[in-house]
Short mmCIF file of C-alpha atoms in Angstrom, two decimals:
data_model
loop_
_atom_site.label_atom_id
_atom_site.label_comp_id
_atom_site.label_asym_id
_atom_site.label_seq_id
_atom_site.Cartn_x
_atom_site.Cartn_y
_atom_site.Cartn_z
CA MET A 1 -20.48 11.03 -2.77
CA PHE A 2 -17.47 12.10 -2.64
CA GLU A 3 -18.52 15.07 -0.47
CA LEU A 4 -20.62 13.12 1.87
CA ILE A 5 -17.00 11.33 2.99
CA ARG A 6 -15.06 14.98 3.19
CA ARG A 7 -18.25 15.98 5.56
CA VAL A 8 -17.53 13.51 8.15
CA ALA A 9 -13.93 13.39 7.28
CA GLU A 10 -13.10 17.13 7.75
CA ASP A 11 -15.75 17.06 11.41
CA ASP A 12 -14.42 14.25 13.12
CA PRO A 13 -11.41 12.04 11.11
CA ASP A 14 -10.71 8.66 13.10
CA ARG A 15 -14.19 7.95 13.01
CA VAL A 16 -14.73 4.69 11.34
CA GLY A 17 -16.31 5.04 8.31
CA LEU A 18 -15.55 1.45 6.92
CA ALA A 19 -15.84 -1.86 8.59
CA THR A 20 -14.30 -5.39 8.12
CA HIS A 21 -13.33 -9.05 9.40
CA GLU A 22 -9.55 -7.89 8.71
CA ARG A 23 -9.19 -4.03 10.24
CA SER A 24 -11.10 0.02 9.80
CA TRP A 25 -11.05 2.09 7.73
CA THR A 26 -11.86 6.23 9.40
CA TYR A 27 -13.42 9.18 7.16
CA ALA A 28 -10.81 10.48 7.31
CA GLU A 29 -8.58 6.91 5.38
CA LEU A 30 -11.30 7.27 2.87
CA ARG A 31 -11.26 10.57 1.59
CA ASP A 32 -7.51 10.80 1.19
CA ALA A 33 -8.20 7.12 -1.16
CA ALA A 34 -11.03 8.56 -2.54
CA LEU A 35 -9.05 11.90 -3.64
CA SER A 36 -6.63 8.59 -5.11
CA VAL A 37 -8.35 7.85 -6.94
CA ALA A 38 -10.16 11.21 -7.91
CA ALA A 39 -6.07 12.69 -9.21
CA TRP A 40 -5.37 8.00 -10.91
CA LEU A 41 -8.07 8.90 -13.07
CA ARG A 42 -7.49 12.70 -13.98
CA ALA A 43 -4.15 11.73 -15.34
CA GLU A 44 -5.27 8.74 -17.10
CA ARG A 45 -7.72 10.22 -18.64
CA VAL A 46 -9.78 7.60 -17.94
CA ALA A 47 -13.88 8.98 -17.83
CA ARG A 48 -15.50 5.35 -17.81
CA LEU A 49 -14.87 2.49 -15.93
CA ALA A 50 -16.15 -1.04 -14.46
CA VAL A 51 -14.88 -2.64 -11.43
CA ALA A 52 -14.80 -5.56 -10.86
CA ASP A 53 -13.61 -6.53 -7.17
CA PHE A 54 -15.83 -7.09 -4.58
CA GLU A 55 -13.93 -5.22 -1.02
CA ALA A 56 -15.38 -2.49 -0.32
CA ASP A 57 -11.99 -0.46 0.90
CA VAL A 58 -11.62 -0.49 -3.24
CA VAL A 59 -15.48 0.03 -4.20
CA VAL A 60 -16.69 2.90 -1.74
CA PRO A 61 -12.96 5.50 -2.55
CA VAL A 62 -13.01 4.39 -6.55
CA LEU A 63 -16.91 5.67 -6.24
CA ALA A 64 -16.58 8.37 -3.95
CA GLY A 65 -13.35 9.40 -6.42
CA ALA A 66 -14.60 8.96 -9.82
CA SER A 67 -17.93 10.93 -8.43
CA LEU A 68 -15.66 13.85 -7.46
CA VAL A 69 -14.53 14.69 -11.08
CA GLY A 70 -17.00 12.57 -12.83
CA ALA A 71 -16.14 9.50 -13.89
CA GLU A 72 -18.96 7.00 -14.52
CA VAL A 73 -17.83 3.89 -13.00
CA THR A 74 -20.21 0.22 -13.38
CA GLN A 75 -18.90 -2.07 -9.96
CA TYR A 76 -19.26 -5.63 -11.43
CA PRO A 77 -21.30 -8.82 -10.35
CA PRO A 78 -19.24 -11.32 -8.60
CA ASP A 79 -19.83 -13.29 -11.92
CA ASP A 80 -17.05 -15.74 -14.27
CA ALA A 81 -14.84 -14.53 -16.27
CA SER A 82 -17.00 -14.62 -19.23
CA VAL A 83 -20.12 -13.35 -17.67
CA ILE A 84 -17.25 -9.91 -16.81
CA GLU A 85 -15.91 -10.63 -20.70
CA ASP A 86 -19.99 -9.59 -21.79
CA LEU A 87 -20.48 -6.96 -19.82
CA VAL A 88 -16.87 -5.19 -20.69
CA GLU A 89 -18.46 -6.06 -24.89
CA ARG A 90 -21.85 -4.79 -23.44
CA PHE A 91 -21.32 -1.95 -22.25
CA ASP A 92 -17.87 -0.81 -23.81
CA HIS A 93 -15.46 -0.35 -21.07
CA ASP A 94 -11.95 0.54 -21.54
CA VAL A 95 -10.82 -0.09 -18.62
CA VAL A 96 -11.17 -2.27 -15.54
CA VAL A 97 -9.74 -2.23 -12.13
CA THR A 98 -9.51 -5.31 -10.62
CA ASP A 99 -6.75 -7.96 -9.46
CA ARG A 100 -8.61 -11.11 -10.10
CA ARG A 101 -6.17 -13.18 -12.75
CA ASP A 102 -8.91 -15.30 -14.30
CA LEU A 103 -9.71 -12.10 -16.20
CA GLY A 104 -6.32 -11.78 -18.55
CA HIS A 105 -8.19 -12.49 -21.55
CA VAL A 106 -11.04 -9.60 -21.61
CA ALA A 107 -10.45 -6.90 -24.14
CA ALA A 108 -10.25 -4.25 -21.72
CA ARG A 109 -6.83 -2.63 -20.07
CA LEU A 110 -6.73 -4.17 -16.28
CA VAL A 111 -5.64 -2.25 -13.34
CA ALA A 112 -4.90 -2.98 -10.06
CA PRO A 113 -6.46 -1.62 -7.42
CA SER A 114 -3.12 -0.67 -5.66
CA GLU A 115 -2.53 1.55 -8.71
CA VAL A 116 -5.33 2.97 -8.37
CA LEU A 117 -5.59 3.99 -5.12
CA GLY A 118 -1.84 4.39 -4.72
CA ALA A 119 -1.84 6.87 -6.87
CA ALA A 120 0.02 10.05 -4.52
CA SER A 121 -3.95 12.68 -4.76
CA ALA A 122 -3.61 16.08 -6.81
CA GLU A 123 -5.83 18.52 -5.57
CA ILE A 124 -9.28 18.21 -7.81
CA GLY A 125 -11.37 21.50 -7.56
CA THR A 126 -14.76 22.00 -8.21
CA PRO A 127 -16.67 18.69 -9.36
CA PRO A 128 -17.89 19.00 -12.66
CA GLU A 129 -22.14 19.51 -13.19
CA GLU A 130 -22.35 15.93 -14.72
CA ARG A 131 -21.08 13.18 -12.41
CA PRO A 132 -23.34 10.38 -14.19
CA HIS A 133 -22.98 6.56 -12.21
CA LEU A 134 -24.31 3.32 -14.42
CA VAL A 135 -25.56 0.74 -12.09
CA LEU A 136 -26.15 -2.55 -14.10
CA THR A 137 -29.72 -4.84 -13.36
CA THR A 138 -30.11 -8.05 -12.39
CA GLY A 139 -30.64 -9.54 -15.41
CA THR A 140 -33.39 -11.71 -13.89
CA THR A 141 -35.17 -10.77 -17.49
CA GLY A 142 -32.64 -11.93 -20.27
CA ALA A 143 -29.04 -10.06 -19.91
CA PRO A 144 -28.33 -7.35 -17.63
CA ARG A 145 -28.70 -3.55 -18.61
CA GLY A 146 -27.03 -0.39 -17.52
CA VAL A 147 -29.48 1.72 -15.43
CA ARG A 148 -27.77 5.55 -16.04
CA HIS A 149 -27.82 8.19 -13.12
CA ASP A 150 -26.33 10.64 -11.78
CA TRP A 151 -24.37 11.40 -8.71
CA SER A 152 -26.14 15.44 -7.81
CA ARG A 153 -30.31 12.68 -8.20
CA LEU A 154 -28.73 9.69 -6.09
CA VAL A 155 -26.72 12.34 -3.17
CA ARG A 156 -30.45 14.14 -2.84
CA GLY A 157 -32.84 11.12 -2.41
CA VAL A 158 -30.61 10.84 0.92
CA ALA A 159 -30.15 15.75 1.49
CA ARG A 160 -33.09 14.51 4.69
CA VAL A 161 -30.28 12.33 6.46
CA ALA A 162 -29.56 13.21 9.38
CA PRO A 163 -26.11 12.97 11.29
CA VAL A 164 -25.47 9.97 13.34
CA GLN A 165 -22.32 9.32 14.97
CA ASP A 166 -22.99 5.13 16.71
CA GLU A 167 -24.73 3.18 14.12
CA ARG A 168 -23.04 0.52 12.13
CA TRP A 169 -24.74 -0.36 8.83
CA LEU A 170 -24.19 -4.19 8.07
CA LEU A 171 -23.98 -4.29 4.17
CA ALA A 172 -25.66 -6.80 3.22
CA TYR A 173 -25.70 -5.99 -0.42
CA GLY A 174 -24.00 -6.68 -3.32
CA LEU A 175 -22.64 -2.69 -4.33
CA HIS A 176 -23.02 -3.84 -7.95
CA GLN A 177 -26.45 -3.85 -6.73
CA PHE A 178 -28.67 -0.40 -6.85
CA ALA A 179 -29.84 -1.34 -3.08
CA GLY A 180 -25.90 -1.78 -1.87
CA LEU A 181 -25.38 2.00 -2.89
CA GLN A 182 -28.14 2.97 -1.73
CA VAL A 183 -26.83 1.69 2.25
CA LEU A 184 -23.55 3.19 0.93
CA LEU A 185 -25.27 6.75 0.86
CA HIS A 186 -26.70 6.32 3.57
CA VAL A 187 -24.32 4.81 6.24
CA TYR A 188 -22.39 8.25 4.58
CA ALA A 189 -25.07 10.41 4.72
CA ALA A 190 -25.80 9.41 8.64
CA GLY A 191 -21.62 9.69 9.57
CA ALA A 192 -22.03 5.74 10.66
CA THR A 193 -20.12 2.94 10.06
CA LEU A 194 -20.67 0.41 7.70
CA VAL A 195 -19.69 -2.95 8.33
CA ALA A 196 -18.74 -4.98 5.08
CA PRO A 197 -18.37 -8.16 5.59
CA ALA A 198 -17.42 -11.00 2.52
CA PRO A 199 -19.26 -12.58 0.33
CA ARG A 200 -22.60 -11.32 1.11
CA ARG A 201 -24.61 -14.39 2.75
CA PRO A 202 -26.54 -13.99 5.41
CA VAL A 203 -24.60 -16.62 6.61
CA GLU A 204 -21.39 -13.69 7.42
CA GLY A 205 -23.94 -11.58 7.62
CA LEU A 206 -24.95 -13.01 10.86
CA GLU A 207 -21.21 -13.71 11.92
CA ALA A 208 -20.41 -9.99 10.98
CA MET A 209 -23.41 -8.68 12.86
CA ARG A 210 -22.14 -10.51 16.14
CA ALA A 211 -18.75 -9.91 15.52
CA LEU A 212 -18.13 -6.55 14.72
CA GLY A 213 -20.89 -5.13 16.59
CA VAL A 214 -23.74 -4.62 13.80
CA THR A 215 -26.71 -1.78 15.52
CA HIS A 216 -28.67 -1.86 11.77
CA ALA A 217 -29.14 -3.33 9.24
CA SER A 218 -31.32 -3.04 5.41
CA ALA A 219 -31.33 -6.74 3.46
CA THR A 220 -33.99 -8.23 0.55
CA PRO A 221 -37.22 -9.98 2.95
CA THR A 222 -35.25 -13.89 1.50
CA TYR A 223 -32.13 -12.48 3.50
CA TRP A 224 -33.75 -12.47 5.93
CA ARG A 225 -35.52 -15.54 5.85
CA PHE A 226 -32.35 -17.29 6.29
CA LEU A 227 -30.94 -15.49 8.86
CA LEU A 228 -33.07 -15.93 10.91
CA ALA A 229 -33.23 -19.78 9.86
CA ARG A 230 -30.14 -20.00 10.23
CA ALA A 231 -29.41 -18.43 14.26
CA ARG A 232 -31.71 -21.07 14.38
CA SER A 233 -30.09 -24.03 13.47
CA ASP A 234 -26.80 -22.46 15.10
CA GLY A 235 -28.73 -21.96 18.10
CA ARG A 236 -26.36 -18.76 18.87
CA GLY A 237 -28.62 -16.56 19.89
CA LEU A 238 -29.23 -13.02 17.41
CA PRO A 239 -27.22 -9.70 18.21
CA ASP A 240 -29.61 -7.10 19.67
CA LEU A 241 -29.62 -4.78 16.41
CA ARG A 242 -31.86 -1.82 17.01
CA GLN A 243 -32.68 -0.99 13.58
CA VAL A 244 -34.55 -4.18 11.02
CA THR A 245 -34.80 -2.45 7.39
CA LEU A 246 -36.40 -4.89 4.67
CA GLY A 247 -36.25 -3.64 1.08
CA GLY A 248 -36.30 -5.59 -2.68
CA GLU A 249 -39.09 -7.96 -2.42
CA ALA A 250 -42.79 -7.28 -1.59
CA ILE A 251 -42.40 -8.22 2.15
CA PRO A 252 -44.81 -10.93 4.11
CA GLY A 253 -46.75 -9.41 7.08
CA PRO A 254 -45.71 -12.80 8.51
CA LEU A 255 -42.06 -12.08 8.27
CA LEU A 256 -42.54 -8.39 9.85
CA ALA A 257 -44.50 -10.13 12.76
CA GLU A 258 -41.30 -12.88 13.14
CA LEU A 259 -37.95 -9.82 12.87
CA ALA A 260 -39.81 -8.13 15.56
CA GLU A 261 -39.97 -10.61 17.93
CA ALA A 262 -36.52 -11.56 16.30
CA PHE A 263 -35.32 -8.14 17.64
CA PRO A 264 -37.28 -6.95 20.17
CA HIS A 265 -35.49 -3.76 19.94
CA ALA A 266 -35.77 -2.46 17.02
CA GLY A 267 -37.14 -0.30 14.55
CA ILE A 268 -38.58 -2.48 12.06
CA SER A 269 -38.45 0.23 8.68
CA GLN A 270 -39.54 -0.98 4.54
CA VAL A 271 -37.63 0.82 1.60
CA TYR A 272 -39.53 0.89 -1.98
CA ALA A 273 -36.48 1.48 -4.21
CA ALA A 274 -35.82 0.08 -7.25
CA SER A 275 -32.45 1.04 -9.80
CA GLU A 276 -34.60 2.21 -12.25
CA PHE A 277 -36.99 5.21 -10.32
CA GLY A 278 -34.28 5.20 -6.39
CA SER A 279 -34.81 5.55 -3.23
CA THR A 280 -38.77 6.43 -2.78
CA GLY A 281 -38.77 6.80 1.58
CA SER A 282 -39.67 3.76 3.78
CA MET A 283 -42.56 2.72 5.56
CA ARG A 284 -41.94 2.24 10.10
CA ASP A 285 -45.11 1.43 11.00
CA GLY A 286 -44.45 -2.27 11.15
CA ARG A 287 -47.23 -3.47 8.79
CA ALA A 288 -46.98 -4.76 5.45
CA GLY A 289 -46.87 -2.80 1.90
CA LEU A 290 -47.11 0.83 1.80
CA SER A 291 -50.06 3.66 3.14
CA VAL A 292 -52.34 5.44 0.47
CA ASP A 293 -51.31 8.05 1.76
CA VAL A 294 -48.09 7.72 -0.95
CA LEU A 295 -51.06 8.17 -4.02
CA ASP A 296 -52.10 11.31 -5.62
CA ARG A 297 -49.13 13.58 -3.77
CA GLY A 298 -49.31 15.93 -5.97
CA ASP A 299 -46.83 18.00 -9.30
CA GLU A 300 -45.05 19.80 -6.46
CA ALA A 301 -43.39 16.36 -4.37
CA ASP A 302 -41.00 14.27 -4.66
CA VAL A 303 -42.92 11.40 -4.92
CA ASP A 304 -45.70 10.30 -5.70
CA MET A 305 -47.38 6.63 -6.64
CA ARG A 306 -50.49 5.87 -8.45
CA ILE A 307 -52.54 2.55 -9.39
CA VAL A 308 -52.87 1.74 -13.23
CA ASP A 309 -54.76 -1.15 -13.94
CA GLY A 310 -53.63 -2.98 -10.63
CA GLU A 311 -50.13 -1.29 -10.84
CA LEU A 312 -47.77 0.82 -8.90
CA TRP A 313 -46.83 3.89 -11.34
CA ILE A 314 -44.41 6.16 -10.04
CA ARG A 315 -41.98 9.47 -10.35
CA THR A 316 -38.85 10.30 -8.71
CA ARG A 317 -36.31 12.88 -8.40
CA SER A 318 -33.94 10.77 -8.21
CA GLY A 319 -34.71 8.18 -10.96
CA MET A 320 -32.75 7.36 -13.72
CA LEU A 321 -31.48 8.85 -16.97
CA GLY A 322 -32.25 6.23 -19.31
CA TYR A 323 -30.72 3.13 -20.08
CA TYR A 324 -27.44 2.59 -21.27
CA GLY A 325 -27.40 2.70 -25.35
CA GLU A 326 -31.08 3.93 -24.76
CA PRO A 327 -32.48 7.07 -25.73
CA PRO A 328 -32.99 9.18 -22.71
CA VAL A 329 -36.17 8.48 -20.91
CA ASP A 330 -38.20 11.85 -18.27
CA ALA A 331 -36.20 11.55 -15.11
CA ASP A 332 -38.69 13.17 -13.57
CA GLY A 333 -41.98 11.16 -15.74
CA TRP A 334 -44.29 8.60 -14.92
CA ARG A 335 -42.99 4.69 -15.07
CA ALA A 336 -44.41 1.32 -14.13
CA THR A 337 -42.88 -0.40 -12.04
CA GLY A 338 -44.19 -3.54 -12.28
CA ASP A 339 -45.73 -4.20 -8.86
CA LEU A 340 -48.95 -5.79 -8.99
CA VAL A 341 -50.94 -3.85 -6.08
CA GLU A 342 -54.12 -3.72 -4.28
CA VAL A 343 -55.51 -1.33 -1.84
CA GLU A 344 -56.69 -3.00 1.31
CA GLY A 345 -58.33 -0.53 3.46
CA ASP A 346 -55.42 2.79 3.88
CA ARG A 347 -52.98 0.06 2.09
CA ILE A 348 -51.37 -0.32 -0.41
CA VAL A 349 -50.95 -3.84 -0.89
CA PHE A 350 -47.86 -5.55 -3.42
CA ARG A 351 -48.97 -9.04 -4.87
CA GLY A 352 -46.08 -9.83 -7.10
CA ARG A 353 -43.88 -9.12 -9.93
CA SER A 354 -46.43 -8.48 -12.95
CA SER A 355 -43.88 -11.02 -14.59
CA GLU A 356 -44.35 -13.58 -12.11
CA VAL A 357 -48.35 -13.80 -12.58
CA ILE A 358 -48.23 -17.97 -13.08
CA ASN A 359 -51.58 -18.45 -15.56
CA VAL A 360 -52.70 -21.45 -14.56
CA GLY A 361 -55.65 -22.70 -18.15
CA GLY A 362 -56.49 -19.00 -18.34
CA VAL A 363 -56.25 -18.26 -14.03
CA LYS A 364 -53.39 -15.70 -13.22
CA VAL A 365 -52.93 -16.31 -9.88
CA HIS A 366 -50.05 -14.99 -7.80
CA PRO A 367 -47.44 -16.19 -7.12
CA LEU A 368 -46.92 -14.68 -3.54
CA PRO A 369 -49.29 -14.74 -0.61
CA ILE A 370 -48.90 -18.64 -1.94
CA GLU A 371 -45.70 -18.64 -0.55
CA GLU A 372 -47.11 -16.59 2.86
CA ARG A 373 -48.96 -19.48 3.94
CA VAL A 374 -46.94 -21.97 2.83
CA GLY A 375 -44.23 -19.78 5.07
CA SER A 376 -45.97 -19.56 7.71
CA VAL A 377 -46.31 -23.85 8.42
CA PRO A 378 -44.80 -25.07 11.30
CA GLY A 379 -41.90 -27.01 9.90
CA VAL A 380 -41.66 -24.47 6.64
CA ASP A 381 -37.86 -22.35 6.95
CA MET A 382 -37.94 -20.94 3.53
CA ALA A 383 -41.27 -21.30 0.90
CA ARG A 384 -40.64 -20.03 -3.88
CA VAL A 385 -43.52 -20.56 -5.83
CA PHE A 386 -43.99 -20.76 -9.52
CA GLY A 387 -45.69 -21.25 -13.09
CA ARG A 388 -44.45 -24.46 -14.17
CA PRO A 389 -44.90 -25.40 -17.42
CA ASN A 390 -47.36 -28.40 -18.09
CA ALA A 391 -49.07 -30.18 -21.04
CA MET A 392 -52.98 -29.71 -19.60
CA THR A 393 -52.95 -26.19 -18.52
CA GLY A 394 -50.32 -24.24 -19.78
CA ALA A 395 -48.69 -24.25 -16.31
CA ILE A 396 -49.23 -25.46 -12.67
CA VAL A 397 -48.29 -23.66 -8.92
CA ALA A 398 -44.89 -24.89 -8.07
CA LEU A 399 -44.09 -24.97 -4.41
CA GLU A 400 -40.39 -25.90 -3.56
CA ILE A 401 -40.35 -26.11 0.04
CA VAL A 402 -36.36 -25.91 2.76
CA ALA A 403 -37.83 -27.85 5.56
CA ALA A 404 -36.51 -26.39 9.04
CA PRO A 405 -33.62 -29.14 11.27
CA GLY A 406 -35.63 -31.91 12.22
CA ALA A 407 -38.96 -31.18 10.30
CA ASP A 408 -41.45 -33.96 8.69
CA GLU A 409 -41.35 -33.86 5.04
CA ALA A 410 -45.29 -36.21 4.55
CA GLU A 411 -46.31 -33.89 7.86
CA VAL A 412 -45.07 -30.23 6.43
CA THR A 413 -46.30 -31.73 2.46
CA ARG A 414 -49.27 -32.56 4.58
CA ALA A 415 -49.83 -29.17 6.45
CA VAL A 416 -48.89 -27.80 3.72
CA LYS A 417 -51.77 -28.74 1.22
CA ALA A 418 -54.41 -28.38 4.51
CA ALA A 419 -52.77 -24.76 4.12
CA CYS A 420 -53.67 -24.68 0.52
CA ALA A 421 -57.00 -26.07 1.25
CA ASP A 422 -59.31 -23.14 0.53
CA LEU A 423 -57.16 -21.30 -2.53
CA VAL A 424 -59.03 -21.10 -5.54
CA PRO A 425 -57.76 -24.72 -7.26
CA ALA A 426 -55.90 -23.24 -10.23
CA ALA A 427 -54.00 -21.52 -6.85
CA ARG A 428 -52.91 -24.70 -4.56
CA PRO A 429 -49.56 -26.41 -5.47
CA ARG A 430 -49.74 -29.38 -7.67
CA SER A 431 -45.97 -29.87 -7.51
CA ILE A 432 -43.88 -29.89 -4.05
CA ARG A 433 -40.71 -30.36 -4.39
CA PHE A 434 -37.85 -30.59 -0.67
CA VAL A 435 -35.07 -29.20 -1.34
CA ASP A 436 -32.00 -27.57 -0.22
CA ASP A 437 -31.89 -24.02 -1.05
CA VAL A 438 -34.03 -21.90 -3.23
CA ALA A 439 -33.02 -20.05 -6.41
CA THR A 440 -31.57 -16.46 -5.63
CA THR A 441 -30.35 -13.72 -7.36
CA GLY A 442 -29.35 -10.73 -5.60
CA GLY A 443 -30.28 -11.64 -2.78
CA LYS A 444 -33.62 -12.45 -4.10
CA ILE A 445 -36.55 -15.63 -4.53
CA ILE A 446 -36.42 -16.16 -9.27
CA ARG A 447 -40.27 -17.12 -9.51
CA ARG A 448 -40.00 -16.32 -13.02
CA GLN A 449 -39.24 -19.85 -15.23
CA PRO A 450 -37.25 -19.97 -17.48
CA MET B 1 -38.41 -45.36 -9.83
CA SER B 2 -38.86 -47.27 -12.71
CA THR B 3 -41.31 -47.20 -15.55
CA SER B 4 -42.30 -50.78 -15.24
CA ALA B 5 -45.98 -51.29 -15.69
CA THR B 6 -46.02 -51.93 -11.52
CA ASP B 7 -44.44 -48.83 -10.64
CA VAL B 8 -46.04 -47.08 -13.14
CA GLU B 9 -49.76 -48.73 -10.96
CA GLN B 10 -47.85 -47.45 -7.80
CA THR B 11 -47.52 -44.37 -8.20
CA VAL B 12 -51.76 -43.65 -9.84
CA ILE B 13 -53.21 -46.03 -7.41
CA GLY B 14 -50.36 -43.57 -4.85
CA PHE B 15 -51.68 -40.24 -6.07
CA LEU B 16 -55.34 -41.53 -6.61
CA THR B 17 -55.72 -42.29 -3.10
CA THR B 18 -53.59 -38.93 -2.05
CA ILE B 19 -56.41 -36.87 -3.42
CA GLU B 20 -59.33 -38.87 -2.27
CA LYS B 21 -60.58 -40.57 -5.82
CA LEU B 22 -59.48 -43.54 -5.35
CA PRO B 23 -62.78 -46.38 -7.08
CA GLU B 24 -62.60 -48.84 -5.16
CA ALA B 25 -63.09 -51.00 -8.04
CA PHE B 26 -59.13 -49.53 -9.38
CA GLY B 27 -57.95 -51.26 -12.94
CA PRO B 28 -56.35 -50.98 -15.31
CA SER B 29 -59.02 -50.07 -17.22
CA THR B 30 -60.77 -47.77 -15.29
CA SER B 31 -62.49 -44.56 -16.80
CA LEU B 32 -59.80 -41.56 -14.71
CA TYR B 33 -61.67 -38.80 -15.40
CA ALA B 34 -65.79 -38.83 -16.04
CA GLY B 35 -67.37 -42.35 -14.69
CA GLY B 36 -64.00 -43.33 -13.41
CA ALA B 37 -61.84 -42.46 -11.23
CA GLY B 38 -63.10 -38.09 -12.53
CA LEU B 39 -60.26 -36.57 -12.80
CA ASP B 40 -60.54 -32.86 -14.05
CA SER B 41 -58.09 -30.93 -15.42
CA LEU B 42 -56.17 -29.84 -12.52
CA GLU B 43 -55.34 -33.11 -11.48
CA THR B 44 -54.40 -34.33 -14.39
CA ALA B 45 -51.67 -31.63 -14.77
CA GLU B 46 -51.06 -32.47 -11.10
CA LEU B 47 -50.37 -36.50 -12.57
CA SER B 48 -49.01 -35.50 -15.29
CA ALA B 49 -46.10 -33.45 -13.10
CA ILE B 50 -45.57 -36.49 -10.40
CA LEU B 51 -45.30 -38.81 -13.16
CA GLU B 52 -42.71 -36.72 -14.87
CA ASP B 53 -41.50 -36.55 -11.34
CA THR B 54 -41.57 -39.77 -10.76
CA HIS B 55 -40.82 -41.81 -13.98
CA GLY B 56 -38.52 -39.38 -16.52
CA ALA B 57 -41.06 -39.11 -18.41
CA ASP B 58 -44.85 -38.53 -19.03
CA PRO B 59 -48.09 -38.71 -21.28
CA TYR B 60 -49.33 -36.09 -21.20
CA SER B 61 -46.10 -33.74 -21.64
CA ALA B 62 -45.99 -36.71 -24.87
CA GLY B 63 -48.74 -35.13 -26.22
CA GLU B 64 -51.74 -38.17 -25.67
CA MET B 65 -54.67 -38.62 -23.28
CA PRO B 66 -53.98 -41.09 -21.81
CA GLN B 67 -58.05 -42.43 -20.55
CA THR B 68 -56.61 -45.53 -17.95
CA LEU B 69 -53.69 -46.24 -16.00
CA ALA B 70 -53.68 -49.36 -18.83
CA GLU B 71 -52.88 -46.31 -21.13
CA ILE B 72 -50.10 -45.61 -18.96
CA GLN B 73 -48.47 -47.51 -19.13
CA ALA B 74 -48.38 -48.87 -22.61
CA TYR B 75 -46.88 -45.45 -23.14
CA TYR B 76 -43.97 -46.22 -20.68
CA ALA B 77 -44.04 -49.47 -22.26
CA ALA B 78 -43.77 -47.94 -25.12
CA ASN B 79 -40.92 -45.71 -24.81
CA SER B 80 -38.68 -47.44 -21.86
CA ALA B 81 -35.67 -48.66 -23.87
#
């Protein structure tokens, strides 16, 4: 991470590496801040720390400085103090960098970002061989787990990124998310500019696109749907992006078409990545799913995939080393992804997560294809399909709809039922509700019920 | 909506109308299933969800299997405060 920033800082020190609505930081400033962090970590003999600050101008230098001296950083999610308290205990953190005033009860040494970033820089020398990094999962399946990575393996994933000068990438993910880290690595491997609004919701993202000259953006399909809906409702139009990237969730074909229409001059890519197995590259052909060419590439390939009983398995050389507090895994071995897929022609099509399948009276129903249908109905801005517990059938397919402004709910309901009429009876939505917003976590729709 | 017999009747008839299964001579003692409205298990599951959404509880989730509108109304009458 540090070496990516330093390389650009040496070639072009005044190039802007980070921009917010408030100010910009050059690559040289980011490098110097990272050196201060590294010096502070060395002087204080801190080998592991957490960050509970969400501003990119703090997180970026802390990550870079820690990667230089081999200190393990964990970026916490923007949560309540009680959650932070639990995380400190669960992940044995003794040091938390934060300027939050509500963390006084946390059982760790709280250090202000100004102290870490303001330390006098010193000669650091060669980075150690092991440079750990810990990413927390979103915890949708229970308590979050710590996914152990190493910077050398992470940086390997962006080794082929071509240098550029004029790309301005929107940071639409939290930096506590693996996807946020991927954007960071890509931006600094390319020598581009990271545009980091706060908070990182679609409404702020859209404003940052308009005000801060964003040219490239990577976000979840859910984020893009919200952003498009927001742009439609405020009527102020969309910026002329050059690149639209999607990842983190299965991507509906209709959304790809909608994005292609909304951003006519943008390349549209899909990234398939996860905290556990890292990034596997991108699909740039504008079609949903992955090419079957990714399957069975052989032992020499950096990324290889196979399908086992309808589930995608993967082997990468940039994946995790294991989970915090658990025995190490075979980092280069095969892993089940939890993604259920089918091969249609030359395409691997995602059907949903194995954990999201709805069992309706013994019939397994995938929520994604239903969401795709409903999402295409005029008057529907967003749709969420999930299993609702039911005494008769164990579960029924439940549907939440965010209606487009001015849409007639009764009319939309009739249209949705007509759109689903040819599904097998178990897959037809039996509970339809109109809501202002659908439940999300980390920019992804929550389809699993508690 | 309240759990009065009239409101519950309105919910059940509205549902049967929507799915086009309201018998011509539907009444409190008409069977909801075979020989009457002809609800299958998924439609019954849907009725259960609609009753819960509309009236805050439903007899199916309470472990009962009402055969008629009258039995659904009786459930709410027995469980109203």
